[in-house]
Every structure is written in structure tokens, then in C-alpha cells.
Amino acid sequence: EGAGGLEKLSVKAAQAAKGAGYPPSTKKFKAHLTLARARGDGGPMPPEVAAVLDDAPTVSWTCDRVTLMKSLLTPKGPIYTPIRTYEL
């Protein structure tokens, strides 16, 4: 639910980025939530990780804000910096 609103937000963000001189993204927007990120060789997921994900419970909640984050990927891991929070 709510993917349409996020799609509209992504269009506005892309327009603002273009207005600031950034080139447009070549990727189509897809609403998602990153819960974890793993480093690796890009090979198949280890079976023990797949088993945990297969048994993960379904979760639902109400989102009352979105925080735009800057993500700086470093050799020691990502550094996240909040840019702005939008109340919904």
C-alpha cells in the first residue's frame, strides 16, 4: 500500500535533482524498504540465511514519517546522515 504516493514523491525528487543539475537516473523507481545489506561476492545466498528469511513473520505498521537519508559507503560500512524528515 502507498506505492503510488511514493512514486509521485520519486518524480518530484527527480525533478528537483534535475533542477539542481544532477543527471536523471536510468533506473525505474520501485518502492522498497532495505532491512539489511550484506557484502559478498554476489554469489547465491547461504542456505542458513535463506532459511531465516523464509521463516520471517509478516509485519505491518503505520508509517507516520519518512526521513531522507544520505548514504556514504565506506570500506568500514555505510555512514547514514539524516537530511530531512517529512511527516505524513
mmCIF file with all atom_site columns, C-alpha atoms in Angstrom:
data_model
loop_
_atom_site.group_PDB
_atom_site.id
_atom_site.type_symbol
_atom_site.label_atom_id
_atom_site.label_alt_id
_atom_site.label_comp_id
_atom_site.label_asym_id
_atom_site.label_entity_id
_atom_site.label_seq_id
_atom_site.pdbx_PDB_ins_code
_atom_site.Cartn_x
_atom_site.Cartn_y
_atom_site.Cartn_z
_atom_site.occupancy
_atom_site.B_iso_or_equiv
_atom_site.pdbx_formal_charge
_atom_site.auth_seq_id
_atom_site.auth_comp_id
_atom_site.auth_asym_id
_atom_site.auth_atom_id
_atom_site.pdbx_PDB_model_num
ATOM 1  C CA . GLU A 1 1  ? 0.000  0.000   0.000   1.00 0.00 ? 1  GLU A CA 1
ATOM 2  C CA . GLY A 1 2  ? 1.124  3.558   -0.616  1.00 0.00 ? 2  GLY A CA 1
ATOM 3  C CA . ALA A 1 3  ? 3.423  2.787   -3.551  1.00 0.00 ? 3  ALA A CA 1
ATOM 4  C CA . GLY A 1 4  ? 1.573  5.324   -5.710  1.00 0.00 ? 4  GLY A CA 1
ATOM 5  C CA . GLY A 1 5  ? 2.348  8.136   -3.280  1.00 0.00 ? 5  GLY A CA 1
ATOM 6  C CA . LEU A 1 6  ? 5.984  7.116   -3.160  1.00 0.00 ? 6  LEU A CA 1
ATOM 7  C CA . GLU A 1 7  ? 6.051  7.063   -6.972  1.00 0.00 ? 7  GLU A CA 1
ATOM 8  C CA . LYS A 1 8  ? 4.803  10.676  -7.010  1.00 0.00 ? 8  LYS A CA 1
ATOM 9  C CA . LEU A 1 9  ? 7.438  11.602  -4.413  1.00 0.00 ? 9  LEU A CA 1
ATOM 10 C CA . SER A 1 10 ? 10.161 9.985   -6.546  1.00 0.00 ? 10 SER A CA 1
ATOM 11 C CA . VAL A 1 11 ? 9.061  12.025  -9.583  1.00 0.00 ? 11 VAL A CA 1
ATOM 12 C CA . LYS A 1 12 ? 9.228  15.253  -7.559  1.00 0.00 ? 12 LYS A CA 1
ATOM 13 C CA . ALA A 1 13 ? 12.640 14.288  -6.186  1.00 0.00 ? 13 ALA A CA 1
ATOM 14 C CA . ALA A 1 14 ? 13.917 13.518  -9.692  1.00 0.00 ? 14 ALA A CA 1
ATOM 15 C CA . GLN A 1 15 ? 12.636 16.881  -10.947 1.00 0.00 ? 15 GLN A CA 1
ATOM 16 C CA . ALA A 1 16 ? 14.351 18.679  -8.062  1.00 0.00 ? 16 ALA A CA 1
ATOM 17 C CA . ALA A 1 17 ? 17.606 16.791  -8.702  1.00 0.00 ? 17 ALA A CA 1
ATOM 18 C CA . LYS A 1 18 ? 17.430 17.675  -12.401 1.00 0.00 ? 18 LYS A CA 1
ATOM 19 C CA . GLY A 1 19 ? 16.825 21.320  -11.487 1.00 0.00 ? 19 GLY A CA 1
ATOM 20 C CA . ALA A 1 20 ? 19.943 21.176  -9.301  1.00 0.00 ? 20 ALA A CA 1
ATOM 21 C CA . GLY A 1 21 ? 21.991 19.912  -12.242 1.00 0.00 ? 21 GLY A CA 1
ATOM 22 C CA . TYR A 1 22 ? 22.101 16.182  -11.475 1.00 0.00 ? 22 TYR A CA 1
ATOM 23 C CA . PRO A 1 23 ? 21.626 13.753  -14.371 1.00 0.00 ? 23 PRO A CA 1
ATOM 24 C CA . PRO A 1 24 ? 18.420 11.700  -14.371 1.00 0.00 ? 24 PRO A CA 1
ATOM 25 C CA . SER A 1 25 ? 18.537 8.161   -13.030 1.00 0.00 ? 25 SER A CA 1
ATOM 26 C CA . THR A 1 26 ? 18.375 5.366   -15.573 1.00 0.00 ? 26 THR A CA 1
ATOM 27 C CA . LYS A 1 27 ? 16.635 3.073   -13.059 1.00 0.00 ? 27 LYS A CA 1
ATOM 28 C CA . LYS A 1 28 ? 12.854 2.866   -12.802 1.00 0.00 ? 28 LYS A CA 1
ATOM 29 C CA . PHE A 1 29 ? 11.640 3.705   -9.310  1.00 0.00 ? 29 PHE A CA 1
ATOM 30 C CA . LYS A 1 30 ? 10.403 0.774   -7.228  1.00 0.00 ? 30 LYS A CA 1
ATOM 31 C CA . ALA A 1 31 ? 9.115  1.356   -3.702  1.00 0.00 ? 31 ALA A CA 1
ATOM 32 C CA . HIS A 1 32 ? 11.121 -0.741  -1.264  1.00 0.00 ? 32 HIS A CA 1
ATOM 33 C CA . LEU A 1 33 ? 12.467 -0.933  2.237   1.00 0.00 ? 33 LEU A CA 1
ATOM 34 C CA . THR A 1 34 ? 16.033 -2.064  2.867   1.00 0.00 ? 34 THR A CA 1
ATOM 35 C CA . LEU A 1 35 ? 16.161 -4.163  6.040   1.00 0.00 ? 35 LEU A CA 1
ATOM 36 C CA . ALA A 1 36 ? 19.701 -5.425  5.668   1.00 0.00 ? 36 ALA A CA 1
ATOM 37 C CA . ARG A 1 37 ? 22.640 -5.220  3.349   1.00 0.00 ? 37 ARG A CA 1
ATOM 38 C CA . ALA A 1 38 ? 25.302 -7.898  3.003   1.00 0.00 ? 38 ALA A CA 1
ATOM 39 C CA . ARG A 1 39 ? 28.696 -7.739  1.446   1.00 0.00 ? 39 ARG A CA 1
ATOM 40 C CA . GLY A 1 40 ? 29.847 -10.642 -0.591  1.00 0.00 ? 40 GLY A CA 1
ATOM 41 C CA . ASP A 1 41 ? 30.919 -11.905 -3.945  1.00 0.00 ? 41 ASP A CA 1
ATOM 42 C CA . GLY A 1 42 ? 27.430 -11.688 -5.438  1.00 0.00 ? 42 GLY A CA 1
ATOM 43 C CA . GLY A 1 43 ? 27.033 -15.459 -5.319  1.00 0.00 ? 43 GLY A CA 1
ATOM 44 C CA . PRO A 1 44 ? 23.957 -17.329 -4.100  1.00 0.00 ? 44 PRO A CA 1
ATOM 45 C CA . MET A 1 45 ? 22.567 -16.622 -0.670  1.00 0.00 ? 45 MET A CA 1
ATOM 46 C CA . PRO A 1 46 ? 23.861 -19.006 2.018   1.00 0.00 ? 46 PRO A CA 1
ATOM 47 C CA . PRO A 1 47 ? 21.195 -21.621 2.888   1.00 0.00 ? 47 PRO A CA 1
ATOM 48 C CA . GLU A 1 48 ? 21.127 -20.625 6.581   1.00 0.00 ? 48 GLU A CA 1
ATOM 49 C CA . VAL A 1 49 ? 20.302 -17.018 5.648   1.00 0.00 ? 49 VAL A CA 1
ATOM 50 C CA . ALA A 1 50 ? 17.630 -18.118 3.169   1.00 0.00 ? 50 ALA A CA 1
ATOM 51 C CA . ALA A 1 51 ? 16.039 -20.321 5.853   1.00 0.00 ? 51 ALA A CA 1
ATOM 52 C CA . VAL A 1 52 ? 15.750 -17.405 8.287   1.00 0.00 ? 52 VAL A CA 1
ATOM 53 C CA . LEU A 1 53 ? 14.201 -15.183 5.617   1.00 0.00 ? 53 LEU A CA 1
ATOM 54 C CA . ASP A 1 54 ? 11.750 -17.904 4.559   1.00 0.00 ? 54 ASP A CA 1
ATOM 55 C CA . ASP A 1 55 ? 10.511 -18.193 8.173   1.00 0.00 ? 55 ASP A CA 1
ATOM 56 C CA . ALA A 1 56 ? 10.319 -14.433 8.797   1.00 0.00 ? 56 ALA A CA 1
ATOM 57 C CA . PRO A 1 57 ? 6.921  -13.279 10.098  1.00 0.00 ? 57 PRO A CA 1
ATOM 58 C CA . THR A 1 58 ? 4.710  -10.899 8.162   1.00 0.00 ? 58 THR A CA 1
ATOM 59 C CA . VAL A 1 59 ? 4.812  -7.469  9.750   1.00 0.00 ? 59 VAL A CA 1
ATOM 60 C CA . SER A 1 60 ? 2.590  -4.437  9.242   1.00 0.00 ? 60 SER A CA 1
ATOM 61 C CA . TRP A 1 61 ? 2.673  -0.985  10.775  1.00 0.00 ? 61 TRP A CA 1
ATOM 62 C CA . THR A 1 62 ? 1.588  2.580   10.115  1.00 0.00 ? 62 THR A CA 1
ATOM 63 C CA . CYS A 1 63 ? 4.281  4.913   8.849   1.00 0.00 ? 63 CYS A CA 1
ATOM 64 C CA . ASP A 1 64 ? 3.876  8.497   10.082  1.00 0.00 ? 64 ASP A CA 1
ATOM 65 C CA . ARG A 1 65 ? 7.081  9.988   8.640   1.00 0.00 ? 65 ARG A CA 1
ATOM 66 C CA . VAL A 1 66 ? 9.770  9.454   6.036   1.00 0.00 ? 66 VAL A CA 1
ATOM 67 C CA . THR A 1 67 ? 13.363 10.504  6.620   1.00 0.00 ? 67 THR A CA 1
ATOM 68 C CA . LEU A 1 68 ? 15.548 11.243  3.625   1.00 0.00 ? 68 LEU A CA 1
ATOM 69 C CA . MET A 1 69 ? 18.994 9.833   4.350   1.00 0.00 ? 69 MET A CA 1
ATOM 70 C CA . LYS A 1 70 ? 22.389 10.386  2.806   1.00 0.00 ? 70 LYS A CA 1
ATOM 71 C CA . SER A 1 71 ? 24.269 7.098   2.476   1.00 0.00 ? 71 SER A CA 1
ATOM 72 C CA . LEU A 1 72 ? 28.057 7.229   2.224   1.00 0.00 ? 72 LEU A CA 1
ATOM 73 C CA . LEU A 1 73 ? 29.516 3.782   1.532   1.00 0.00 ? 73 LEU A CA 1
ATOM 74 C CA . THR A 1 74 ? 32.951 3.327   3.090   1.00 0.00 ? 74 THR A CA 1
ATOM 75 C CA . PRO A 1 75 ? 35.258 0.293   3.464   1.00 0.00 ? 75 PRO A CA 1
ATOM 76 C CA . LYS A 1 76 ? 34.192 0.089   7.128   1.00 0.00 ? 76 LYS A CA 1
ATOM 77 C CA . GLY A 1 77 ? 30.494 0.181   6.253   1.00 0.00 ? 77 GLY A CA 1
ATOM 78 C CA . PRO A 1 78 ? 27.889 2.773   5.339   1.00 0.00 ? 78 PRO A CA 1
ATOM 79 C CA . ILE A 1 79 ? 27.570 6.094   7.137   1.00 0.00 ? 79 ILE A CA 1
ATOM 80 C CA . TYR A 1 80 ? 23.983 7.342   7.231   1.00 0.00 ? 80 TYR A CA 1
ATOM 81 C CA . THR A 1 81 ? 23.161 11.001  7.763   1.00 0.00 ? 81 THR A CA 1
ATOM 82 C CA . PRO A 1 82 ? 19.554 12.258  8.053   1.00 0.00 ? 82 PRO A CA 1
ATOM 83 C CA . ILE A 1 83 ? 18.862 15.063  5.594   1.00 0.00 ? 83 ILE A CA 1
ATOM 84 C CA . ARG A 1 84 ? 15.200 15.891  6.247   1.00 0.00 ? 84 ARG A CA 1
ATOM 85 C CA . THR A 1 85 ? 12.120 14.287  7.813   1.00 0.00 ? 85 THR A CA 1
ATOM 86 C CA . TYR A 1 86 ? 8.703  14.528  6.185   1.00 0.00 ? 86 TYR A CA 1
ATOM 87 C CA . GLU A 1 87 ? 5.599  13.992  8.327   1.00 0.00 ? 87 GLU A CA 1
ATOM 88 C CA . LEU A 1 88 ? 2.845  12.008  6.630   1.00 0.00 ? 88 LEU A CA 1
#
